Amino acid sequence: MKMLINVAETVVADALRGMAAAHPELTVDVDNRVIVRRDAPVPGRVGLVSGGGSGHEPLHGGFVGPGMLSAACPGEVFTSPVPDQMLRAAAAVNSGAGVLFIVKNYTGDVLNFDMAAELAEDEGIQVAKVLVNDDVAVTDSLYTAGRRGTGATLFVEKIAGAAAEEAAPLDRVQALARQVNENSRSFGVALSACTTPAKGSPTFDLPPGELELGVGIHGEPGRERRAMMTSHEIADFSVNAILEDLNPRNPVLLLVNGMGATPLLELYGFHAEVNRVLTERGVPVARTLVGNYVTSLDMAGASVTLCQVDEELLRLWDAPVKTPALRWGV
């Protein structure tokens, strides 16, 4: 496999050096692998910290900045960051108003963030946590007890980040984050496997002419494999799987997310089909994002995430945000 890298062992460090050079508004600690908004800690504001394995960019480092995350901790590719990273991030963003850990539901992430929270509390940092578990495809996957955390992580980080920017207290920021997660559902489809730099070959076998319905963001198996389907058929299957589990009474936020190797030409065409299904099902869409936001290295495919919103959640979604990967209102 051809990759634009030096050696597999330095992929994450090299990416962090590049991020530091591209985004001087961030403080990027390459050695300790922590990305922090440069003005942190912001007096009187709750700090938001998230993280996870690298390979899902722009999640999470690309979402650090005003109106979203205060800091992010990148682990090795598809590997949880360690508690020391999380503790360092919490200390860097703690203004005395507390820190919220946003954790995708993968066993390594959950255990390490739990340990980091205990360490932070020992140092006098008040920590609250929210677990993101929005995937409807499977339960108890290779990496997960319960449902996996996927695209809704973006919605949680954006809305909780807006609340923190408005100086909401820690318990309120946590409650909003939980509300977003509880009202969000996702479903992903893979057209090809991804390739990790360390392995240098596809991480799973997906024969030509087949696709994986309900794939995870590390390539974990989904519900089933089928012969290749049209965009129309994939949209029907994906949206209906979500709506079997989520019965929105309010308008929704819609994320049509690329897995890393699917071009925007295809993603916008897929969005047209997703929008068709939602219209047919009578689900109004308040806001839409289309693009690569929660990726899986070079996997071809897409995921759909819906989040039911009320007036307050929609207002917080629309609030200004200024990060490398998400920016509006500024």
PDB file of N, CA and C in Angstrom, residues 35-111:
ATOM      1  N   ILE A  35      -3.413  18.428  22.477  1.00  0.00           N
ATOM      2  CA  ILE A  35      -3.734  19.600  21.671  1.00  0.00           C
ATOM      3  C   ILE A  35      -4.661  20.485  22.489  1.00  0.00           C
ATOM      4  N   VAL A  36      -4.287  21.752  22.696  1.00  0.00           N
ATOM      5  CA  VAL A  36      -5.026  22.647  23.580  1.00  0.00           C
ATOM      6  C   VAL A  36      -5.289  23.969  22.857  1.00  0.00           C
ATOM      7  N   ARG A  37      -6.471  24.545  23.043  1.00  0.00           N
ATOM      8  CA  ARG A  37      -6.698  25.896  22.506  1.00  0.00           C
ATOM      9  C   ARG A  37      -5.754  26.852  23.225  1.00  0.00           C
ATOM     10  N   ARG A  38      -5.164  27.767  22.471  1.00  0.00           N
ATOM     11  CA  ARG A  38      -4.064  28.573  22.991  1.00  0.00           C
ATOM     12  C   ARG A  38      -4.472  29.469  24.148  1.00  0.00           C
ATOM     13  N   ASP A  39      -5.747  29.871  24.218  1.00  0.00           N
ATOM     14  CA  ASP A  39      -6.177  30.764  25.292  1.00  0.00           C
ATOM     15  C   ASP A  39      -6.620  30.019  26.555  1.00  0.00           C
ATOM     16  N   ALA A  40      -6.443  28.714  26.592  1.00  0.00           N
ATOM     17  CA  ALA A  40      -6.839  27.932  27.771  1.00  0.00           C
ATOM     18  C   ALA A  40      -5.834  28.113  28.914  1.00  0.00           C
ATOM     19  N   PRO A  41      -6.322  28.032  30.166  1.00  0.00           N
ATOM     20  CA  PRO A  41      -7.722  27.912  30.566  1.00  0.00           C
ATOM     21  C   PRO A  41      -8.442  29.253  30.459  1.00  0.00           C
ATOM     22  N   VAL A  42      -9.711  29.206  30.061  1.00  0.00           N
ATOM     23  CA  VAL A  42     -10.501  30.419  29.932  1.00  0.00           C
ATOM     24  C   VAL A  42     -11.212  30.671  31.267  1.00  0.00           C
ATOM     25  N   PRO A  43     -10.963  31.801  31.914  1.00  0.00           N
ATOM     26  CA  PRO A  43     -11.521  32.045  33.247  1.00  0.00           C
ATOM     27  C   PRO A  43     -13.036  31.877  33.284  1.00  0.00           C
ATOM     28  N   GLY A  44     -13.502  31.139  34.296  1.00  0.00           N
ATOM     29  CA  GLY A  44     -14.932  30.960  34.505  1.00  0.00           C
ATOM     30  C   GLY A  44     -15.620  30.019  33.554  1.00  0.00           C
ATOM     31  N   ARG A  45     -14.852  29.330  32.700  1.00  0.00           N
ATOM     32  CA  ARG A  45     -15.445  28.447  31.703  1.00  0.00           C
ATOM     33  C   ARG A  45     -15.108  26.990  31.992  1.00  0.00           C
ATOM     34  N   VAL A  46     -16.084  26.124  31.803  1.00  0.00           N
ATOM     35  CA  VAL A  46     -15.840  24.685  31.876  1.00  0.00           C
ATOM     36  C   VAL A  46     -14.896  24.281  30.751  1.00  0.00           C
ATOM     37  N   GLY A  47     -13.931  23.418  31.045  1.00  0.00           N
ATOM     38  CA  GLY A  47     -13.054  22.881  30.014  1.00  0.00           C
ATOM     39  C   GLY A  47     -13.624  21.595  29.446  1.00  0.00           C
ATOM     40  N   LEU A  48     -13.570  21.429  28.138  1.00  0.00           N
ATOM     41  CA  LEU A  48     -14.033  20.209  27.468  1.00  0.00           C
ATOM     42  C   LEU A  48     -12.846  19.449  26.913  1.00  0.00           C
ATOM     43  N   VAL A  49     -12.720  18.186  27.307  1.00  0.00           N
ATOM     44  CA  VAL A  49     -11.607  17.344  26.861  1.00  0.00           C
ATOM     45  C   VAL A  49     -12.168  16.078  26.233  1.00  0.00           C
ATOM     46  N   SER A  50     -11.671  15.727  25.068  1.00  0.00           N
ATOM     47  CA  SER A  50     -12.015  14.459  24.449  1.00  0.00           C
ATOM     48  C   SER A  50     -10.749  13.865  23.843  1.00  0.00           C
ATOM     49  N   GLY A  51     -10.888  12.722  23.242  1.00  0.00           N
ATOM     50  CA  GLY A  51      -9.727  12.077  22.646  1.00  0.00           C
ATOM     51  C   GLY A  51     -10.069  10.665  22.239  1.00  0.00           C
ATOM     52  N   GLY A  52      -9.114  10.028  21.626  1.00  0.00           N
ATOM     53  CA  GLY A  52      -9.295   8.666  21.149  1.00  0.00           C
ATOM     54  C   GLY A  52      -8.149   8.305  20.233  1.00  0.00           C
ATOM     55  N   GLY A  53      -8.246   7.155  19.641  1.00  0.00           N
ATOM     56  CA  GLY A  53      -7.205   6.749  18.713  1.00  0.00           C
ATOM     57  C   GLY A  53      -7.119   7.672  17.518  1.00  0.00           C
ATOM     58  N   SER A  54      -5.912   7.842  16.996  1.00  0.00           N
ATOM     59  CA  SER A  54      -5.739   8.596  15.757  1.00  0.00           C
ATOM     60  C   SER A  54      -6.284   7.772  14.586  1.00  0.00           C
ATOM     61  N   GLY A  55      -6.468   8.433  13.451  1.00  0.00           N
ATOM     62  CA  GLY A  55      -7.026   7.771  12.281  1.00  0.00           C
ATOM     63  C   GLY A  55      -8.457   8.159  11.994  1.00  0.00           C
ATOM     64  N   HIS A  56      -9.057   8.990  12.894  1.00  0.00           N
ATOM     65  CA  HIS A  56     -10.441   9.421  12.714  1.00  0.00           C
ATOM     66  C   HIS A  56     -10.520  10.916  12.393  1.00  0.00           C
ATOM     67  N   GLU A  57      -9.419  11.504  11.979  1.00  0.00           N
ATOM     68  CA  GLU A  57      -9.368  12.951  11.780  1.00  0.00           C
ATOM     69  C   GLU A  57     -10.421  13.446  10.787  1.00  0.00           C
ATOM     70  N   PRO A  58     -10.981  14.651  11.088  1.00  0.00           N
ATOM     71  CA  PRO A  58     -10.545  15.642  12.075  1.00  0.00           C
ATOM     72  C   PRO A  58     -10.909  15.365  13.527  1.00  0.00           C
ATOM     73  N   LEU A  59     -11.766  14.387  13.820  1.00  0.00           N
ATOM     74  CA  LEU A  59     -11.998  14.012  15.209  1.00  0.00           C
ATOM     75  C   LEU A  59     -10.667  13.551  15.827  1.00  0.00           C
ATOM     76  N   HIS A  60     -10.239  14.048  16.968  1.00  0.00           N
ATOM     77  CA  HIS A  60     -10.817  15.074  17.831  1.00  0.00           C
ATOM     78  C   HIS A  60     -10.038  16.384  17.735  1.00  0.00           C
ATOM     79  N   GLY A  61      -8.782  16.302  17.358  1.00  0.00           N
ATOM     80  CA  GLY A  61      -7.936  17.491  17.373  1.00  0.00           C
ATOM     81  C   GLY A  61      -8.423  18.607  16.486  1.00  0.00           C
ATOM     82  N   GLY A  62      -9.097  18.264  15.403  1.00  0.00           N
ATOM     83  CA  GLY A  62      -9.625  19.276  14.506  1.00  0.00           C
ATOM     84  C   GLY A  62     -10.815  20.021  15.055  1.00  0.00           C
ATOM     85  N   PHE A  63     -11.309  19.596  16.211  1.00  0.00           N
ATOM     86  CA  PHE A  63     -12.457  20.251  16.845  1.00  0.00           C
ATOM     87  C   PHE A  63     -12.065  21.002  18.112  1.00  0.00           C
ATOM     88  N   VAL A  64     -10.788  21.335  18.241  1.00  0.00           N
ATOM     89  CA  VAL A  64     -10.317  22.116  19.389  1.00  0.00           C
ATOM     90  C   VAL A  64     -10.321  23.594  19.019  1.00  0.00           C
ATOM     91  N   GLY A  65     -10.986  24.390  19.843  1.00  0.00           N
ATOM     92  CA  GLY A  65     -11.024  25.827  19.614  1.00  0.00           C
ATOM     93  C   GLY A  65     -12.258  26.436  20.234  1.00  0.00           C
ATOM     94  N   PRO A  66     -12.386  27.759  20.171  1.00  0.00           N
ATOM     95  CA  PRO A  66     -13.541  28.441  20.760  1.00  0.00           C
ATOM     96  C   PRO A  66     -14.863  27.881  20.245  1.00  0.00           C
ATOM     97  N   GLY A  67     -15.762  27.580  21.173  1.00  0.00           N
ATOM     98  CA  GLY A  67     -17.072  27.049  20.816  1.00  0.00           C
ATOM     99  C   GLY A  67     -17.136  25.555  20.699  1.00  0.00           C
ATOM    100  N   MET A  68     -16.001  24.872  20.972  1.00  0.00           N
ATOM    101  CA  MET A  68     -16.032  23.411  20.872  1.00  0.00           C
ATOM    102  C   MET A  68     -15.105  22.845  21.948  1.00  0.00           C
ATOM    103  N   LEU A  69     -14.161  21.983  21.621  1.00  0.00           N
ATOM    104  CA  LEU A  69     -13.301  21.390  22.634  1.00  0.00           C
ATOM    105  C   LEU A  69     -12.246  22.363  23.135  1.00  0.00           C
ATOM    106  N   SER A  70     -11.873  22.192  24.404  1.00  0.00           N
ATOM    107  CA  SER A  70     -10.741  22.935  24.970  1.00  0.00           C
ATOM    108  C   SER A  70      -9.438  22.201  24.710  1.00  0.00           C
ATOM    109  N   ALA A  71      -9.483  20.865  24.658  1.00  0.00           N
ATOM    110  CA  ALA A  71      -8.281  20.066  24.434  1.00  0.00           C
ATOM    111  C   ALA A  71      -8.667  18.701  23.900  1.00  0.00           C
ATOM    112  N   ALA A  72      -7.712  18.070  23.228  1.00  0.00           N
ATOM    113  CA  ALA A  72      -7.897  16.714  22.711  1.00  0.00           C
ATOM    114  C   ALA A  72      -6.619  15.921  22.929  1.00  0.00           C
ATOM    115  N   CYS A  73      -6.800  14.611  23.109  1.00  0.00           N
ATOM    116  CA  CYS A  73      -5.677  13.704  23.348  1.00  0.00           C
ATOM    117  C   CYS A  73      -5.670  12.632  22.257  1.00  0.00           C
ATOM    118  N   PRO A  74      -4.762  12.680  21.308  1.00  0.00           N
ATOM    119  CA  PRO A  74      -4.698  11.634  20.292  1.00  0.00           C
ATOM    120  C   PRO A  74      -3.857  10.446  20.741  1.00  0.00           C
ATOM    121  N   GLY A  75      -4.411   9.247  20.618  1.00  0.00           N
ATOM    122  CA  GLY A  75      -3.637   8.043  20.873  1.00  0.00           C
ATOM    123  C   GLY A  75      -2.952   7.568  19.606  1.00  0.00           C
ATOM    124  N   GLU A  76      -2.307   6.428  19.695  1.00  0.00           N
ATOM    125  CA  GLU A  76      -1.801   5.805  18.479  1.00  0.00           C
ATOM    126  C   GLU A  76      -2.988   5.450  17.587  1.00  0.00           C
ATOM    127  N   VAL A  77      -2.707   5.050  16.352  1.00  0.00           N
ATOM    128  CA  VAL A  77      -3.791   4.763  15.408  1.00  0.00           C
ATOM    129  C   VAL A  77      -4.707   3.677  15.974  1.00  0.00           C
ATOM    130  N   PHE A  78      -5.988   4.019  16.079  1.00  0.00           N
ATOM    131  CA  PHE A  78      -7.030   3.113  16.567  1.00  0.00           C
ATOM    132  C   PHE A  78      -6.733   2.589  17.984  1.00  0.00           C
ATOM    133  N   THR A  79      -6.004   3.374  18.778  1.00  0.00           N
ATOM    134  CA  THR A  79      -5.635   2.968  20.131  1.00  0.00           C
ATOM    135  C   THR A  79      -5.919   4.111  21.089  1.00  0.00           C
ATOM    136  N   SER A  80      -6.517   3.803  22.227  1.00  0.00           N
ATOM    137  CA  SER A  80      -6.863   4.845  23.184  1.00  0.00           C
ATOM    138  C   SER A  80      -5.640   5.619  23.644  1.00  0.00           C
ATOM    139  N   PRO A  81      -5.798   6.932  23.871  1.00  0.00           N
ATOM    140  CA  PRO A  81      -4.755   7.668  24.584  1.00  0.00           C
ATOM    141  C   PRO A  81      -4.633   7.132  26.004  1.00  0.00           C
ATOM    142  N   VAL A  82      -3.573   7.514  26.689  1.00  0.00           N
ATOM    143  CA  VAL A  82      -3.327   7.005  28.039  1.00  0.00           C
ATOM    144  C   VAL A  82      -3.792   8.031  29.063  1.00  0.00           C
ATOM    145  N   PRO A  83      -4.047   7.606  30.310  1.00  0.00           N
ATOM    146  CA  PRO A  83      -4.535   8.531  31.329  1.00  0.00           C
ATOM    147  C   PRO A  83      -3.654   9.742  31.559  1.00  0.00           C
ATOM    148  N   ASP A  84      -2.342   9.599  31.441  1.00  0.00           N
ATOM    149  CA  ASP A  84      -1.454  10.748  31.639  1.00  0.00           C
ATOM    150  C   ASP A  84      -1.741  11.863  30.640  1.00  0.00           C
ATOM    151  N   GLN A  85      -2.052  11.499  29.399  1.00  0.00           N
ATOM    152  CA  GLN A  85      -2.422  12.517  28.413  1.00  0.00           C
ATOM    153  C   GLN A  85      -3.683  13.253  28.843  1.00  0.00           C
ATOM    154  N   MET A  86      -4.674  12.497  29.264  1.00  0.00           N
ATOM    155  CA  MET A  86      -5.957  13.075  29.658  1.00  0.00           C
ATOM    156  C   MET A  86      -5.805  13.969  30.880  1.00  0.00           C
ATOM    157  N   LEU A  87      -4.992  13.530  31.831  1.00  0.00           N
ATOM    158  CA  LEU A  87      -4.753  14.342  33.022  1.00  0.00           C
ATOM    159  C   LEU A  87      -4.041  15.630  32.649  1.00  0.00           C
ATOM    160  N   ARG A  88      -3.053  15.544  31.775  1.00  0.00           N
ATOM    161  CA  ARG A  88      -2.334  16.741  31.339  1.00  0.00           C
ATOM    162  C   ARG A  88      -3.286  17.717  30.634  1.00  0.00           C
ATOM    163  N   ALA A  89      -4.179  17.175  29.809  1.00  0.00           N
ATOM    164  CA  ALA A  89      -5.150  18.026  29.116  1.00  0.00           C
ATOM    165  C   ALA A  89      -6.104  18.684  30.107  1.00  0.00           C
ATOM    166  N   ALA A  90      -6.596  17.916  31.080  1.00  0.00           N
ATOM    167  CA  ALA A  90      -7.512  18.467  32.070  1.00  0.00           C
ATOM    168  C   ALA A  90      -6.857  19.592  32.858  1.00  0.00           C
ATOM    169  N   ALA A  91      -5.615  19.389  33.243  1.00  0.00           N
ATOM    170  CA  ALA A  91      -4.906  20.428  34.004  1.00  0.00           C
ATOM    171  C   ALA A  91      -4.695  21.670  33.163  1.00  0.00           C
ATOM    172  N   ALA A  92      -4.472  21.488  31.870  1.00  0.00           N
ATOM    173  CA  ALA A  92      -4.198  22.623  30.991  1.00  0.00           C
ATOM    174  C   ALA A  92      -5.421  23.491  30.757  1.00  0.00           C
ATOM    175  N   VAL A  93      -6.624  22.918  30.871  1.00  0.00           N
ATOM    176  CA  VAL A  93      -7.838  23.671  30.538  1.00  0.00           C
ATOM    177  C   VAL A  93      -8.683  23.998  31.760  1.00  0.00           C
ATOM    178  N   ASN A  94      -8.268  23.533  32.933  1.00  0.00           N
ATOM    179  CA  ASN A  94      -9.071  23.745  34.138  1.00  0.00           C
ATOM    180  C   ASN A  94      -8.927  25.183  34.646  1.00  0.00           C
ATOM    181  N   SER A  95     -10.052  25.902  34.672  1.00  0.00           N
ATOM    182  CA  SER A  95     -10.063  27.282  35.169  1.00  0.00           C
ATOM    183  C   SER A  95     -10.614  27.366  36.586  1.00  0.00           C
ATOM    184  N   GLY A  96     -10.980  26.201  37.127  1.00  0.00           N
ATOM    185  CA  GLY A  96     -11.656  26.164  38.411  1.00  0.00           C
ATOM    186  C   GLY A  96     -13.136  25.893  38.286  1.00  0.00           C
ATOM    187  N   ALA A  97     -13.665  25.945  37.051  1.00  0.00           N
ATOM    188  CA  ALA A  97     -15.086  25.688  36.809  1.00  0.00           C
ATOM    189  C   ALA A  97     -15.368  24.218  36.509  1.00  0.00           C
ATOM    190  N   GLY A  98     -14.318  23.393  36.467  1.00  0.00           N
ATOM    191  CA  GLY A  98     -14.484  21.973  36.200  1.00  0.00           C
ATOM    192  C   GLY A  98     -14.188  21.609  34.758  1.00  0.00           C
ATOM    193  N   VAL A  99     -14.083  20.300  34.526  1.00  0.00           N
ATOM    194  CA  VAL A  99     -13.732  19.765  33.210  1.00  0.00           C
ATOM    195  C   VAL A  99     -14.704  18.637  32.867  1.00  0.00           C
ATOM    196  N   LEU A 100     -15.207  18.646  31.633  1.00  0.00           N
ATOM    197  CA  LEU A 100     -16.064  17.571  31.137  1.00  0.00           C
ATOM    198  C   LEU A 100     -15.263  16.689  30.190  1.00  0.00           C
ATOM    199  N   PHE A 101     -15.210  15.387  30.501  1.00  0.00           N
ATOM    200  CA  PHE A 101     -14.622  14.402  29.599  1.00  0.00           C
ATOM    201  C   PHE A 101     -15.717  13.866  28.679  1.00  0.00           C
ATOM    202  N   ILE A 102     -15.507  13.962  27.360  1.00  0.00           N
ATOM    203  CA  ILE A 102     -16.430  13.406  26.368  1.00  0.00           C
ATOM    204  C   ILE A 102     -15.783  12.133  25.823  1.00  0.00           C
ATOM    205  N   VAL A 103     -16.418  10.985  26.079  1.00  0.00           N
ATOM    206  CA  VAL A 103     -15.789   9.689  25.861  1.00  0.00           C
ATOM    207  C   VAL A 103     -16.623   8.852  24.898  1.00  0.00           C
ATOM    208  N   LYS A 104     -16.026   8.428  23.791  1.00  0.00           N
ATOM    209  CA  LYS A 104     -16.697   7.480  22.904  1.00  0.00           C
ATOM    210  C   LYS A 104     -16.690   6.103  23.556  1.00  0.00           C
ATOM    211  N   ASN A 105     -17.761   5.355  23.361  1.00  0.00           N
ATOM    212  CA  ASN A 105     -17.905   4.085  24.069  1.00  0.00           C
ATOM    213  C   ASN A 105     -17.085   2.982  23.408  1.00  0.00           C
ATOM    214  N   TYR A 106     -15.792   2.994  23.713  1.00  0.00           N
ATOM    215  CA  TYR A 106     -14.874   1.920  23.371  1.00  0.00           C
ATOM    216  C   TYR A 106     -14.137   1.556  24.657  1.00  0.00           C
ATOM    217  N   THR A 107     -13.925   0.289  24.896  1.00  0.00           N
ATOM    218  CA  THR A 107     -13.470  -0.182  26.199  1.00  0.00           C
ATOM    219  C   THR A 107     -12.203   0.523  26.664  1.00  0.00           C
ATOM    220  N   GLY A 108     -11.207   0.653  25.790  1.00  0.00           N
ATOM    221  CA  GLY A 108      -9.963   1.304  26.185  1.00  0.00           C
ATOM    222  C   GLY A 108     -10.169   2.758  26.557  1.00  0.00           C
ATOM    223  N   ASP A 109     -10.963   3.481  25.757  1.00  0.00           N
ATOM    224  CA  ASP A 109     -11.239   4.886  26.055  1.00  0.00           C
ATOM    225  C   ASP A 109     -11.948   5.030  27.399  1.00  0.00           C
ATOM    226  N   VAL A 110     -12.957   4.182  27.636  1.00  0.00           N
ATOM    227  CA  VAL A 110     -13.735   4.276  28.869  1.00  0.00           C
ATOM    228  C   VAL A 110     -12.848   4.037  30.082  1.00  0.00           C
ATOM    229  N   LEU A 111     -12.050   2.980  30.058  1.00  0.00           N
ATOM    230  CA  LEU A 111     -11.189   2.657  31.195  1.00  0.00           C
ATOM    231  C   LEU A 111     -10.160   3.755  31.451  1.00  0.00           C
TER     232      LEU A 111
END
